[in-house]
């Protein structure tokens, strides 16, 4: 049991626990904060893999910007406590078994596939060449330039769409 | 912690003198024991928690604010990467992270939650308004803060603080007396950085989250006792961090402005401290009476002792980096306080339009121009 191994389980537990709390919590703000916790735990996991850049960006973009906006909107709208409803029959009889099945399917795939094998053997030995900031930028801006630009145009369209919808409501 | 407390003393003194007042004067000589008295007062005040408040978040947010403000200091290098103290290689930075700058931004970007959550969890309209304002303000100015720094990153080609500083070594080719600090090629970037940094740390003229005329105390209205003190300390901690970052990115960090060839410069810190001690001694004899005379004598002896220590051949080269670093940080903090004491608070819509319509385009333009310049020079 090396220290990174223990740390992995700590942060993985925090991430999963935060995700469960996110669904269970009744105050919208608490849910949002649990999501922040999940993001930070994920960043810590990236850090354990040696991907310093990705981990820092994860915190800056998701925990620091996106979630602050979420919290801001929740505060602005002053969203009240959620009402709790009972499990719907659909969820009880179809959803739960399906979820468990999915979990096992993923576990099975992880155990048998190539990625799963490397994770199990090396415990995610950091591949410095692949995670360094310089290597990442050459990958992103040379090899995968077209998908990158396509994504940014997609996001731009989404922003424009949101603007149009907001304008429509105001008139 | 002590530095934070004395920063409040320093600020009150400077503002007082700028506004022709004396500032703290009665507790200790020149009010030097005032921060201690304030700390004790905070500790012994009643700690109120509103029954309507969200208890967990109410207690969590001051801790979050202070601990994050303190964590960032671990990333700041106070001197060259490796110095030799009595032959032992020592690092003058707690964590020399490869992407130090990004980590610093990551930690400060989480720091927003301290303010926002305290505003929400207090369950009071003033706090909520303060929290809302500050989250909007911090999101807006974080963008230009980050963008204004990218120019420096492009010049240095690294996220590591020590590499950024070492890149600023030497002098300009055509003006050999000006050190190659980033503030000269990146002057616009520095202006953008400094303005958004003031807004990011909620200081005047951007201190709308706690505008006392409209919001009582803003996000910390409902906080009392040491929880309030924690917010206070977090604010000063953030001020120090931001000034350290400005020093590293734009003013050459721990590099000396004097040429390396001048070996006598390693005695500058010691001599400077001895001069301070000399002035304090004069002040003690001339102006102080009674208890103040004893207190100031202690301070004088301390300054003289540290000054003499800095002159020792074993210590002198080591102390040089931290001396220049802290000196520059001190000047920036002075400028910070100066701004606060002279400028009135901005209106909220002015704040927003200034941030989005002026600061952001200017820092973007700065980035584009820098990028073009670098490409032109190294095609």
CSV table of C-alpha atoms in Angstrom, one decimal, chain A residues 19-120:
chain,number,residue,atom,x,y,z
A,19,UNK,CA,-21.7,12.8,-6.0
A,20,UNK,CA,-24.2,10.9,-3.8
A,21,UNK,CA,-24.6,13.9,-1.5
A,22,UNK,CA,-25.2,16.0,-4.6
A,23,UNK,CA,-28.3,14.0,-5.4
A,24,UNK,CA,-29.5,13.5,-1.8
A,25,UNK,CA,-29.1,17.1,-0.6
A,26,UNK,CA,-32.3,19.1,-0.4
A,27,UNK,CA,-30.8,22.7,-0.5
A,28,UNK,CA,-29.8,23.6,-4.1
A,29,UNK,CA,-26.7,25.4,-2.7
A,30,UNK,CA,-25.6,22.3,-0.8
A,31,UNK,CA,-26.0,20.3,-4.0
A,32,UNK,CA,-23.8,22.8,-5.9
A,33,UNK,CA,-21.2,22.7,-3.2
A,34,UNK,CA,-21.1,18.9,-3.3
A,35,UNK,CA,-20.5,19.2,-7.0
A,36,UNK,CA,-17.5,21.6,-6.2
A,37,UNK,CA,-16.2,18.9,-3.9
A,38,UNK,CA,-16.4,16.3,-6.7
A,39,UNK,CA,-14.6,18.6,-9.1
A,40,UNK,CA,-11.8,19.2,-6.6
A,41,UNK,CA,-11.5,15.5,-5.8
A,42,UNK,CA,-11.2,14.8,-9.5
A,43,UNK,CA,-8.5,17.5,-9.8
A,44,UNK,CA,-6.6,15.7,-7.0
A,45,UNK,CA,-6.9,12.4,-8.9
A,46,UNK,CA,-5.5,14.1,-12.0
A,47,UNK,CA,-2.6,15.3,-9.8
A,48,UNK,CA,-2.0,11.8,-8.6
A,49,UNK,CA,-1.6,10.8,-12.2
A,50,UNK,CA,1.0,13.5,-12.7
A,51,UNK,CA,-1.1,15.7,-14.9
A,52,UNK,CA,-0.5,19.0,-13.1
A,53,UNK,CA,-1.7,21.2,-15.9
A,54,UNK,CA,-5.1,19.4,-16.3
A,55,UNK,CA,-5.6,19.3,-12.6
A,56,UNK,CA,-5.0,23.0,-12.2
A,57,UNK,CA,-7.2,23.8,-15.1
A,58,UNK,CA,-9.9,21.5,-13.8
A,59,UNK,CA,-10.0,23.5,-10.6
A,60,UNK,CA,-9.9,26.9,-12.3
A,61,UNK,CA,-12.5,26.2,-14.9
A,62,UNK,CA,-15.0,23.9,-13.2
A,63,UNK,CA,-14.6,24.7,-9.5
A,64,UNK,CA,-13.6,28.3,-9.8
A,65,UNK,CA,-15.7,29.6,-12.7
A,66,UNK,CA,-18.5,27.3,-13.7
A,67,UNK,CA,-19.6,26.4,-10.2
A,68,UNK,CA,-19.4,29.9,-9.0
A,69,UNK,CA,-21.8,30.9,-11.7
A,70,UNK,CA,-24.1,28.1,-10.6
A,71,UNK,CA,-24.0,29.2,-7.0
A,72,UNK,CA,-24.5,32.8,-8.2
A,73,UNK,CA,-27.6,31.9,-10.2
A,74,UNK,CA,-29.0,29.8,-7.3
A,75,UNK,CA,-28.5,32.7,-4.9
A,76,UNK,CA,-29.9,35.2,-7.4
A,77,UNK,CA,-33.1,33.2,-7.9
A,78,UNK,CA,-33.2,32.3,-4.2
A,79,UNK,CA,-34.2,28.8,-5.1
A,80,UNK,CA,-36.1,27.2,-2.2
A,81,UNK,CA,-35.7,23.8,-0.6
A,82,UNK,CA,-36.6,21.0,-2.9
A,83,UNK,CA,-39.7,18.9,-2.3
A,84,UNK,CA,-39.0,15.3,-1.8
A,85,UNK,CA,-41.1,12.9,-3.8
A,86,UNK,CA,-41.2,9.1,-3.5
A,87,UNK,CA,-39.4,6.9,-5.8
A,88,UNK,CA,-41.4,6.5,-9.0
A,89,UNK,CA,-42.2,2.9,-9.9
A,90,UNK,CA,-40.3,3.2,-13.1
A,91,UNK,CA,-37.1,4.1,-11.1
A,92,UNK,CA,-37.7,1.4,-8.5
A,93,UNK,CA,-38.3,-1.5,-10.9
A,94,UNK,CA,-36.4,-0.6,-14.0
A,95,UNK,CA,-33.8,2.1,-13.0
A,96,UNK,CA,-32.2,0.5,-10.0
A,97,UNK,CA,-31.4,-2.9,-11.6
A,98,UNK,CA,-30.2,-1.2,-14.7
A,99,UNK,CA,-27.9,1.0,-12.7
A,100,UNK,CA,-26.4,-2.0,-10.9
A,101,UNK,CA,-26.0,-3.9,-14.2
A,102,UNK,CA,-24.2,-0.9,-15.7
A,103,UNK,CA,-21.9,-0.7,-12.7
A,104,UNK,CA,-21.0,-4.4,-13.1
A,105,UNK,CA,-20.6,-4.0,-16.8
A,106,UNK,CA,-18.1,-1.2,-16.3
A,107,UNK,CA,-16.2,-3.1,-13.7
A,108,UNK,CA,-16.0,-6.1,-16.0
A,109,UNK,CA,-14.8,-4.0,-18.9
A,110,UNK,CA,-12.2,-2.4,-16.7
A,111,UNK,CA,-10.9,-5.7,-15.4
A,112,UNK,CA,-10.6,-7.2,-18.9
A,113,UNK,CA,-9.6,-4.4,-21.3
A,114,UNK,CA,-6.2,-3.0,-22.0
A,115,UNK,CA,-6.8,0.3,-20.2
A,116,UNK,CA,-8.0,-1.6,-17.1
A,117,UNK,CA,-4.9,-3.7,-17.1
A,118,UNK,CA,-2.5,-0.8,-17.2
A,119,UNK,CA,-4.5,1.0,-14.4
A,120,UNK,CA,-4.4,-2.1,-12.3
